[in-house]
Short mmCIF file of C-alpha atoms in Angstrom, two decimals:
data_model
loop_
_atom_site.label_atom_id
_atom_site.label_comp_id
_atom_site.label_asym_id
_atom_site.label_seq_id
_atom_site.Cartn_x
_atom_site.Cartn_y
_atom_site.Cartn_z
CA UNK F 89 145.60 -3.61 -8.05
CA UNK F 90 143.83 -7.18 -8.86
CA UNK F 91 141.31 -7.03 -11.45
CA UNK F 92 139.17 -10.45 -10.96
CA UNK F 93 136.54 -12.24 -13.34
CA UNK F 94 133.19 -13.65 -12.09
CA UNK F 95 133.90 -17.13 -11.80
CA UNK F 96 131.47 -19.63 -14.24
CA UNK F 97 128.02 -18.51 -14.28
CA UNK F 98 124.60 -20.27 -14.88
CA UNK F 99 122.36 -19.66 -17.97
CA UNK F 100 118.76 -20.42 -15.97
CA UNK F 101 115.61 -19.65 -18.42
CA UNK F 102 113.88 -16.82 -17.82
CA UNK F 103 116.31 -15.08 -15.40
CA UNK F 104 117.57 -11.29 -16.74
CA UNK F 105 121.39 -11.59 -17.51
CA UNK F 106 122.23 -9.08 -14.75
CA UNK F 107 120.31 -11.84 -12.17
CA UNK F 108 122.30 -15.42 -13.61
CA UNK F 109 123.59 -17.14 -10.45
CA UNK F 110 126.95 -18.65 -10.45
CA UNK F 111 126.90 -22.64 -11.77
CA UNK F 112 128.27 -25.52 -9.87
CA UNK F 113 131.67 -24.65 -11.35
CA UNK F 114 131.56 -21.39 -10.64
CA UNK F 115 131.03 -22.24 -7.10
CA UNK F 116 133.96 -24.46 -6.76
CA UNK F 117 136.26 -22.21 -8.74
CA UNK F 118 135.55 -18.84 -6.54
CA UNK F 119 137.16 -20.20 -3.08
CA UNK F 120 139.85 -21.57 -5.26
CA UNK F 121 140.70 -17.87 -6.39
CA UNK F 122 140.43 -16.80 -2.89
CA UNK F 123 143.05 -19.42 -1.65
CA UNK F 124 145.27 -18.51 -4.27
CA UNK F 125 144.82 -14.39 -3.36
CA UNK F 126 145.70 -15.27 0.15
CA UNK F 127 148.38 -17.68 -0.36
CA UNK F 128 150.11 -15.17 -2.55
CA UNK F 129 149.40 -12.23 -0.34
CA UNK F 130 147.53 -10.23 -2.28
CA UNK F 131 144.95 -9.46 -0.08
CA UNK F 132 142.59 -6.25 -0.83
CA UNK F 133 141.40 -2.95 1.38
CA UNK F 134 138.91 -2.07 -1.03
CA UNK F 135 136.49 -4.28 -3.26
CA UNK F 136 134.89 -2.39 -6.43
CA UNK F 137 132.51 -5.24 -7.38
CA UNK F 138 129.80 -5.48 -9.68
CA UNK F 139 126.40 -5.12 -8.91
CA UNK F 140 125.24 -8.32 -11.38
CA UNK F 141 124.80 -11.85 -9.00
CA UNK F 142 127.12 -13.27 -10.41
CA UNK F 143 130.06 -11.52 -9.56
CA UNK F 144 128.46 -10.60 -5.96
CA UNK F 145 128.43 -14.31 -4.91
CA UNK F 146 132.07 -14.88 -6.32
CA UNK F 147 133.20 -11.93 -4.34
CA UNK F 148 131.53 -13.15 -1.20
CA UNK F 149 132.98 -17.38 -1.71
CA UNK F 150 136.54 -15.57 -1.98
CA UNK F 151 136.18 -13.12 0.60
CA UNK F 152 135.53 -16.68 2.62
CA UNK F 153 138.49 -17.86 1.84
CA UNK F 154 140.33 -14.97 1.75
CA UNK F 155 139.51 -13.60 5.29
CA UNK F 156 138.70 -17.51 6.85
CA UNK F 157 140.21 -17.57 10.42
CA UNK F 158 141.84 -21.10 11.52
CA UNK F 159 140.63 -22.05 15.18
CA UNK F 160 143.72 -21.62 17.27
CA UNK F 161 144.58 -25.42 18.53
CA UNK F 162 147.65 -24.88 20.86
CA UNK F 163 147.96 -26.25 24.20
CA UNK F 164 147.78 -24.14 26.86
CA UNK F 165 151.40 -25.92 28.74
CA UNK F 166 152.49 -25.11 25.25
CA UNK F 167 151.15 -21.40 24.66
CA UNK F 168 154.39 -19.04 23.56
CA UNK F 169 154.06 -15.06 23.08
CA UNK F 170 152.06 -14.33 20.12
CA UNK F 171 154.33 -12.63 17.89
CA UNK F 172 152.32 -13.09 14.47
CA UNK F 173 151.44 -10.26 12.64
CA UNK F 174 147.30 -9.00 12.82
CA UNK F 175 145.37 -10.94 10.86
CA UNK F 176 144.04 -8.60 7.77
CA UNK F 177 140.87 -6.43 8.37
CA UNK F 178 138.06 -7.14 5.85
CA UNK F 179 138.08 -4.71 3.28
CA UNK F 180 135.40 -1.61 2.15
CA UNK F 181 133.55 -3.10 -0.71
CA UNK F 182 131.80 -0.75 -3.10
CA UNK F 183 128.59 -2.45 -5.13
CA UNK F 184 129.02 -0.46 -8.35
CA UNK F 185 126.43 -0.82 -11.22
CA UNK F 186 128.56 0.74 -13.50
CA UNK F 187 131.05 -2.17 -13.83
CA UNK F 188 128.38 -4.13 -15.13
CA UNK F 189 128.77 -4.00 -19.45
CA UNK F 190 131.84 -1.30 -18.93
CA UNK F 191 134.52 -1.08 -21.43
CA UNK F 192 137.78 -0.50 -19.75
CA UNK F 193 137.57 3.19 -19.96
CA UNK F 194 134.36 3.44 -18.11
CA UNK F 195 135.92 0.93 -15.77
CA UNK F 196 138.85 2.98 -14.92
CA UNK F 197 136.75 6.34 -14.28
CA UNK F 198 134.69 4.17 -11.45
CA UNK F 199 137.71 3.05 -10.07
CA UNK F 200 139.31 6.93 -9.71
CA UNK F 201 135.87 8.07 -8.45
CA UNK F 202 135.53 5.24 -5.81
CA UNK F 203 139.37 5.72 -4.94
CA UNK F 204 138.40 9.85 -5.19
CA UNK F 205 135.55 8.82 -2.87
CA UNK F 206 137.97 6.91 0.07
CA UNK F 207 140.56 9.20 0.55
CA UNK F 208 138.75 12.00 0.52
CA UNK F 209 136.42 9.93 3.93
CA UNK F 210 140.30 8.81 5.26
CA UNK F 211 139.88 5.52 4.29
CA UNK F 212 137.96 2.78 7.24
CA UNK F 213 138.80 3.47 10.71
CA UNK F 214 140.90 6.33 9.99
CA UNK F 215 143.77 4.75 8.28
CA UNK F 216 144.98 5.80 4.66
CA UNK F 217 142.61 4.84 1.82
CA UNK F 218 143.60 2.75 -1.17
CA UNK F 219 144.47 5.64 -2.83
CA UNK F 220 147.86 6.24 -0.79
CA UNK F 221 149.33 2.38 -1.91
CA UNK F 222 146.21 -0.01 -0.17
CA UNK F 223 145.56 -3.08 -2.58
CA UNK F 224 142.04 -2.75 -4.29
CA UNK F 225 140.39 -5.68 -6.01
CA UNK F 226 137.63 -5.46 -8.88
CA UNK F 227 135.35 -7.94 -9.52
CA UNK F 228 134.10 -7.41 -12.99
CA UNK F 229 133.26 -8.87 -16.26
CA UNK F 230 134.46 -9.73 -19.98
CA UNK F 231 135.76 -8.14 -22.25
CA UNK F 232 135.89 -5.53 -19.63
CA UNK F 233 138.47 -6.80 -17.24
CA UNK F 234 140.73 -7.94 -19.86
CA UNK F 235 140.57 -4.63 -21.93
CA UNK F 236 141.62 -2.72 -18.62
CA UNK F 237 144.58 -4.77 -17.98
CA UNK F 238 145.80 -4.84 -21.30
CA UNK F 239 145.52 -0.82 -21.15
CA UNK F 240 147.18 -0.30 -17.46
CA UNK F 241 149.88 -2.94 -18.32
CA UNK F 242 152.98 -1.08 -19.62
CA UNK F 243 154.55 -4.32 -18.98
CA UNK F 244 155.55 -7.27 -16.63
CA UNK F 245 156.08 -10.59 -16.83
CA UNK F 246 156.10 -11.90 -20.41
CA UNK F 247 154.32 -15.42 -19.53
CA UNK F 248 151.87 -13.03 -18.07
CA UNK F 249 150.80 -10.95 -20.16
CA UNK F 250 150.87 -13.33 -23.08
CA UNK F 251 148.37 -15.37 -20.96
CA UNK F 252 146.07 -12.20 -20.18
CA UNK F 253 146.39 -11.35 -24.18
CA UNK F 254 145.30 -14.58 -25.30
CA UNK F 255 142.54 -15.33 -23.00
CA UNK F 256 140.62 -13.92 -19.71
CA UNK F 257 139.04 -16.93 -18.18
CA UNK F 258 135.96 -17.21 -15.86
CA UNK F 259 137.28 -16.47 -11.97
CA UNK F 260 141.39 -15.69 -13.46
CA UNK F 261 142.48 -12.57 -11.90
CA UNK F 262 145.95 -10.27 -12.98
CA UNK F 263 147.60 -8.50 -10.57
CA UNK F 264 149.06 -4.95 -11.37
CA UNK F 265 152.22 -3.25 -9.52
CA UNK F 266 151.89 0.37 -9.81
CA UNK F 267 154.78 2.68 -8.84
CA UNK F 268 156.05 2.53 -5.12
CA UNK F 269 153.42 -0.27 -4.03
CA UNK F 270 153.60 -3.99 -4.28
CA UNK F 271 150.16 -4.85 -5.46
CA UNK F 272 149.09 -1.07 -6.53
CA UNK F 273 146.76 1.69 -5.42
CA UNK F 274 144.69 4.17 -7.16
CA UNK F 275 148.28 6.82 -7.86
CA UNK F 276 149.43 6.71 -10.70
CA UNK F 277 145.94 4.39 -12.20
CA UNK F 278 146.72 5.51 -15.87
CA UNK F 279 146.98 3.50 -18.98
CA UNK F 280 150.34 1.85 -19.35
CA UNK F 281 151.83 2.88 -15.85
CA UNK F 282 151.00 -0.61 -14.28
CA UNK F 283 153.87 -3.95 -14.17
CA UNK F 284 151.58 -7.16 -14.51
CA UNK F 285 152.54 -9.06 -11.95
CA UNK F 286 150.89 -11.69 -11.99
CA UNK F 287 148.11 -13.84 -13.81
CA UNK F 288 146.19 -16.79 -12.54
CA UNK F 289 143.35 -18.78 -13.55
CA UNK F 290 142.40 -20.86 -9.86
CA UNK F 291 139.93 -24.33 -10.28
CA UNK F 292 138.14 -25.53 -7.71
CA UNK F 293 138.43 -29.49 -7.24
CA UNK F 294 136.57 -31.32 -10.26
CA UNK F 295 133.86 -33.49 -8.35
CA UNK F 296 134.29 -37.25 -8.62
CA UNK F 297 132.10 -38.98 -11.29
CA UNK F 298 129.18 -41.18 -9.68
CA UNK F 299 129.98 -44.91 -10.68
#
């Protein structure tokens, strides 16, 4: 499982919390947490995503970068059988208003109701839903995400979790092993059954200052 952060938010007058847009930063820093998912192949099947703007447009600037296709530049005198592996299909995602102001309690009974939800449909296209070892991502907000992997993690990499203890930055994600899966699923979702894995905190490219 990956639980993400909205990246860095705007504070525009007169807009209704739920409604702030992401900032400049924000909007640099979102693609950089979706290059760092896919370079570290952690790639979800199922998004759980808040319903407030903010963490909608991070989700859809890392899906971008996440699911981006290169244009295929080989020579046809040069073509060789394609033996890659299929490229990732995009995931479900599930715009949940009840990860907006959650506690991680409240968070983790949407996630087993949305994972309750897929298997019992079969998952997309027929194939096993997150619930049998997929990879699902949530896309939520503090202190929320932190207080859910705190709970879930019943350990993991030291460096890790001291990091996710300390602070829970603005587009850093954790990644949590459960039992029998690499980046977990919804068996086994209980507090302390999780390995953190993982803990990042991607930045987009600081613009350059205007002489």
């Amino acid at each position: 499982m990956i639980v993400l952060r909205h990246a860095k938010s705007a504070w525009p007058d007169g807009v209704l919390d739920h409604e702030r847009p992401l900032a400049g930063r924000g909007r640099r820093d979102a693609p950089a947490a979706g290059r760092r998912l896919y370079e570290t192949g952690y790639v979800p099947d199922l998004v759980v995503c808040s319903t407030a703007r903010r963490a909608r447009e991070t989700w859809d600037l890392v899906a971008t970068e996440l699911f981006a296709t290169e244009p295929d530049v080989t020579e046809p005198e040069a073509a060789e059988p394609d033996v890659t592996e299929p490229e990732a299909a995009e995931p479900d995602v599930v715009y949940e208003p009840r990860v907006y102001a959650a506690g991680a309690s409240d968070l983790l009974r949407v996630l087993h109701e949305v994972l309750d939800d897929v298997l019992a449909r079969g998952g997309r296209d027929g194939r096993d839903g997150p619930a049998q070892g997929r990879t699902v991502l949530l896309v939520g907000h503090q202190p929320g995400v932190q207080e859910l992997v705190l709970s879930l993690a019943g350990g993991g990499d030291e460096q890790a979790l001291a990091r996710a203890r300390t602070k829970f930055p603005t587009s850093a994600f954790a990644v949590l092993a459960l039992p029998g899966t690499r980046a977990g699923g919804g068996a086994g979702l209980v507090p302390g059954a999780a390995v953190l894995t993982d803990f990042a905190v991607p930045r987009g490219p600081v613009p350059a200052a205007r002489g």
